[in-house]
PDB file of C-alpha atoms in Angstrom:
ATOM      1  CA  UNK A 175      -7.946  14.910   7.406  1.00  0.00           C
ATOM      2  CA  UNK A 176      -5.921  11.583   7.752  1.00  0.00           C
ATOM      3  CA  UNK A 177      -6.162   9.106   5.352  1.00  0.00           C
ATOM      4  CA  UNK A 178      -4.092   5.381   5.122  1.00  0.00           C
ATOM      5  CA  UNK A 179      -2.805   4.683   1.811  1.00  0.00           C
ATOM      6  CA  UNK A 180      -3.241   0.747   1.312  1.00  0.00           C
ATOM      7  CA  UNK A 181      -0.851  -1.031  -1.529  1.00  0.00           C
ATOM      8  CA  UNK A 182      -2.492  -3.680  -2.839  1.00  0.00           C
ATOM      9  CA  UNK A 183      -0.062  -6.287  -4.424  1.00  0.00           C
ATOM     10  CA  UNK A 184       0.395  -9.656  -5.805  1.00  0.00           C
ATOM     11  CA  UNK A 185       4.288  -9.602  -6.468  1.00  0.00           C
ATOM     12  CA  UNK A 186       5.804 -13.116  -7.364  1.00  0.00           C
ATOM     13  CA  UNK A 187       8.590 -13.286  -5.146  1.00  0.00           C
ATOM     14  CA  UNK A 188       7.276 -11.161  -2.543  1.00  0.00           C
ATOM     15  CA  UNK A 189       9.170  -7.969  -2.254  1.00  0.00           C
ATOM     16  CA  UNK A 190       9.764  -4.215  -2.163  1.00  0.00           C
ATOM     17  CA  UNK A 191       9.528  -2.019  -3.820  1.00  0.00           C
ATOM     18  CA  UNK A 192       6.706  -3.882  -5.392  1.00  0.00           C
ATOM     19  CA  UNK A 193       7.060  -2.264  -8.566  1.00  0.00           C
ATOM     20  CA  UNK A 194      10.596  -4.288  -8.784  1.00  0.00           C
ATOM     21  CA  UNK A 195       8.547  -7.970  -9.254  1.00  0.00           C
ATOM     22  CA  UNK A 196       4.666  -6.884 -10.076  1.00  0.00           C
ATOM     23  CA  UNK A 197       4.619  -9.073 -13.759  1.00  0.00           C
ATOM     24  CA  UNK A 198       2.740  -5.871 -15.138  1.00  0.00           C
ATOM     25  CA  UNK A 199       5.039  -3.379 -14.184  1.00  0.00           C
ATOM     26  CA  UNK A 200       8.249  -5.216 -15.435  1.00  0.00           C
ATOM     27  CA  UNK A 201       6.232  -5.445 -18.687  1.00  0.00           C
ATOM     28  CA  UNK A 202       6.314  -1.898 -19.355  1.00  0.00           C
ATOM     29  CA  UNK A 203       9.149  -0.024 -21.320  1.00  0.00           C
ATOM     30  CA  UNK A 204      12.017   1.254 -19.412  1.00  0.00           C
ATOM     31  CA  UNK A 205      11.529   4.597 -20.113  1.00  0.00           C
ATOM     32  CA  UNK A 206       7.885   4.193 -18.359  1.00  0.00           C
ATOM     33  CA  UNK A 207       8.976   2.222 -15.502  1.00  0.00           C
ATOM     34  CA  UNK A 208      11.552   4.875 -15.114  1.00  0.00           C
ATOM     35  CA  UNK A 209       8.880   8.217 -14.523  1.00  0.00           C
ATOM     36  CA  UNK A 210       6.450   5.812 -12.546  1.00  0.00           C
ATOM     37  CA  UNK A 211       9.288   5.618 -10.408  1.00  0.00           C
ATOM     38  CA  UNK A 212      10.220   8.910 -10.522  1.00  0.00           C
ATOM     39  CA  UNK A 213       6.702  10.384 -10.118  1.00  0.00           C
ATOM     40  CA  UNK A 214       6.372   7.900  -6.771  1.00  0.00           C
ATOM     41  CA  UNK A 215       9.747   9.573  -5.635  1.00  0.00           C
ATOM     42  CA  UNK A 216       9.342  13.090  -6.347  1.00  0.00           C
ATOM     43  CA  UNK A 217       5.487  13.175  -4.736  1.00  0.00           C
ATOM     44  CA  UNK A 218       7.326  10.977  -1.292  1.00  0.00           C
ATOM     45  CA  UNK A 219       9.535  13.992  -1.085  1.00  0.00           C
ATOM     46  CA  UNK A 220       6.507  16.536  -1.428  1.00  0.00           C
ATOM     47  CA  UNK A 221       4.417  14.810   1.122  1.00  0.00           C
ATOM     48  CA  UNK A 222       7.519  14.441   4.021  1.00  0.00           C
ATOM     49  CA  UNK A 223       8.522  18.319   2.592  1.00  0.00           C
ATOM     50  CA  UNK A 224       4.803  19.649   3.742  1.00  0.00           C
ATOM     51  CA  UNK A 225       4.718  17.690   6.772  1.00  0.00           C
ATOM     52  CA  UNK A 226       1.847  15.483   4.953  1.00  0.00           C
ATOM     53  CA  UNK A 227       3.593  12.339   5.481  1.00  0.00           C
ATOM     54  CA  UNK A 228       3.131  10.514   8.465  1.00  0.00           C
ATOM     55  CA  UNK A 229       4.349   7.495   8.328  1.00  0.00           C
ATOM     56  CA  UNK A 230       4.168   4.077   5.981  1.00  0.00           C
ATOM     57  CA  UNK A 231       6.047   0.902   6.191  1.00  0.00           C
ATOM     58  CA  UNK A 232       6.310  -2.355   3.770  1.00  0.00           C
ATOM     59  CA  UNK A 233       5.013  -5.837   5.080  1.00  0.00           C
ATOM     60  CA  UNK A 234       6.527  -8.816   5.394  1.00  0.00           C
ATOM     61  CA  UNK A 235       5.527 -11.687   3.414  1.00  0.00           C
ATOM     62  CA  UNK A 236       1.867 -13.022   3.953  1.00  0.00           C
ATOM     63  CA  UNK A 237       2.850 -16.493   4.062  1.00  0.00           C
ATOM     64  CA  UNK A 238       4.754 -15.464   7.449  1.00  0.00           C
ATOM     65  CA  UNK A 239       2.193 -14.079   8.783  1.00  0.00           C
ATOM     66  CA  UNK A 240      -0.200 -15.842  11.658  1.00  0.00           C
ATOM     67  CA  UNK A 241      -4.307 -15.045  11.997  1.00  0.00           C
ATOM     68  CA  UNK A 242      -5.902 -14.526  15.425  1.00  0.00           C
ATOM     69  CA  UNK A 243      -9.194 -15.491  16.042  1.00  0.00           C
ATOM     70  CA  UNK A 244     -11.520 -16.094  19.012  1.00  0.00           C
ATOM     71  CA  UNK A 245     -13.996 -19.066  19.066  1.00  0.00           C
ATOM     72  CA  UNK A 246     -14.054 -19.514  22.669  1.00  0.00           C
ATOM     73  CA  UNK A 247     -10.497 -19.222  23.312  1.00  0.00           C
ATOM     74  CA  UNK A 248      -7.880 -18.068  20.879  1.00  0.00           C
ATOM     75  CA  UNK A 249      -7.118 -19.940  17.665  1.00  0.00           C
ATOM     76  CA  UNK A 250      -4.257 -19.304  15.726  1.00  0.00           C
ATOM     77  CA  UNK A 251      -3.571 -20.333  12.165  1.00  0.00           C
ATOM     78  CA  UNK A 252      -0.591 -19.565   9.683  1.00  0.00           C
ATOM     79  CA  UNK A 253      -1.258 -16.792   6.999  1.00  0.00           C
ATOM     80  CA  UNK A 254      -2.159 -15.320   4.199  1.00  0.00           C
ATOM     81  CA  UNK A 255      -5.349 -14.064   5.919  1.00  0.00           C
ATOM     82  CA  UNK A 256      -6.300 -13.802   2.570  1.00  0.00           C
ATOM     83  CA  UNK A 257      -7.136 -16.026  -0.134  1.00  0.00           C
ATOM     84  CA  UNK A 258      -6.919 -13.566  -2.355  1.00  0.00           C
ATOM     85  CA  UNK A 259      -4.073 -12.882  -5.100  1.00  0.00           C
ATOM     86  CA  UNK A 260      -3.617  -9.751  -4.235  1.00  0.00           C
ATOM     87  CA  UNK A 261      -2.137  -8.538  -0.321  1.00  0.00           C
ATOM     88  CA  UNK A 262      -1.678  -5.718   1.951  1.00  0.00           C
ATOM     89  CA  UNK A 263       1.935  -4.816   0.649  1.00  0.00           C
ATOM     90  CA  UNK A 264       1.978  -1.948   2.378  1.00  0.00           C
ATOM     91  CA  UNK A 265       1.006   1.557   3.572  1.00  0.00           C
ATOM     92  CA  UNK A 266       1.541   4.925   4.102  1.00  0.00           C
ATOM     93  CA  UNK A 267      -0.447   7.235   6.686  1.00  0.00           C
ATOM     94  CA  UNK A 268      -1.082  10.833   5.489  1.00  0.00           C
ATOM     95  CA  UNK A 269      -2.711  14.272   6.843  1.00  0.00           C
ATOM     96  CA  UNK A 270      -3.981  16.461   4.049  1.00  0.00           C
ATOM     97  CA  UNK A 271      -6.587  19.430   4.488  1.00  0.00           C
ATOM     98  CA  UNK A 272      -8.895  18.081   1.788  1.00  0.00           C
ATOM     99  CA  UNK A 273     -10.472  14.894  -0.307  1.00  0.00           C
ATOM    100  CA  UNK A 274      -8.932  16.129  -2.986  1.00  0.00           C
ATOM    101  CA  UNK A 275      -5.542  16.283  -2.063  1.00  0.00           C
ATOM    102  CA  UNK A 276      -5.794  12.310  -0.825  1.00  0.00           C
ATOM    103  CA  UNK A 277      -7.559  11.572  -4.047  1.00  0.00           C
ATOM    104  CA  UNK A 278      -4.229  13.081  -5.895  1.00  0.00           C
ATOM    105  CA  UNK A 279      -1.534  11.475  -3.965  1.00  0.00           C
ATOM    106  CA  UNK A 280      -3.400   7.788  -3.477  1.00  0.00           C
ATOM    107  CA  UNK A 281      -4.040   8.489  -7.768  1.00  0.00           C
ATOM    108  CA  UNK A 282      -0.292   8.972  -8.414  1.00  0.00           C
ATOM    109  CA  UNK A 283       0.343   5.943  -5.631  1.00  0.00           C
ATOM    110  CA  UNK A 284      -1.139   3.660  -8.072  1.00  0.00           C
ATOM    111  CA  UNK A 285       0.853   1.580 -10.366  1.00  0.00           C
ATOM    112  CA  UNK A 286       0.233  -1.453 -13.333  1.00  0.00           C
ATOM    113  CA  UNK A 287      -0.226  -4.395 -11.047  1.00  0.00           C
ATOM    114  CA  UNK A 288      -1.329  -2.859  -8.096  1.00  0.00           C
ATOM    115  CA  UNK A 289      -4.576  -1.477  -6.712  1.00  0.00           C
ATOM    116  CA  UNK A 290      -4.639   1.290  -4.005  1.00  0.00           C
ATOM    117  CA  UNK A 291      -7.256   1.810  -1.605  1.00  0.00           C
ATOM    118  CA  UNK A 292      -7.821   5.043   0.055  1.00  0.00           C
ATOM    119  CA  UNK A 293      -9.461   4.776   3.563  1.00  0.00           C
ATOM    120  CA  UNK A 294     -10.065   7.653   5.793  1.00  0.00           C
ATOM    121  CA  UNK A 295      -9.181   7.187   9.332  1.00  0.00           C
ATOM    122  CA  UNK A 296     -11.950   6.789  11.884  1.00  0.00           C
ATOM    123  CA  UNK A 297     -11.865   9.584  14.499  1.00  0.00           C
ATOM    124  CA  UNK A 298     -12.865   8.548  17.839  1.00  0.00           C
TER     125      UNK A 298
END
């Protein structure tokens, strides 16, 4: 079963690892901030160890990014393609035999400031 993992962010500067400028995660004791971390490192090493891991990357700024739309002909207009305060960050794309597992992982994925979203991927 493939899922995306979808990191949900509104870090002021933009930047990675999101954690590193989320207001809500800064505000946490070190100690915390430290086994967050840790916990997102050790369960990244689990998932490429089992072969769950597929792939993720971290995106660019959404003020840099440009929208695509067709009204006739093309129309392009400068991002965010949001007005949201919260943007795609980032994702990762796993394979895991059950719900369950992708419930765990996208569950540990989650951090203060941040909200994950767990999609399964459409199998044509």
């Amino acid at each position: 079963m493939k899922y995306v993992v979808l990191i949900h962010s509104n870090p002021q500067p933009w930047g990675h690892p999101t954690g590193d400028t989320v207001a809500e995660h800064q505000a946490l004791p070190k100690a915390e901030r430290d086994r967050l971390n840790s916990d997102f490192e050790k369960l990244l090493g689990e998932l490429q160890a089992s072969g769950e891991l597929l792939g993720g990357e971290a995106l660019g700024d959404p003020a840099a990014s440009r929208l695509y739309r067709y009204s006739g002909r093309p129309v392009v207009t400068d991002g965010p393609y949001s007005e949201a305060k919260e943007q795609l960050a980032g994702f990762f794309l796993i394979d895991v035999d059950t719900p369950e597992r992708a419930d765990a992982v996208a569950q540990t994925f989650a951090g203060p400031g941040e909200t994950i979203e767990l999609r399964p991927i459409h199998v044509f």
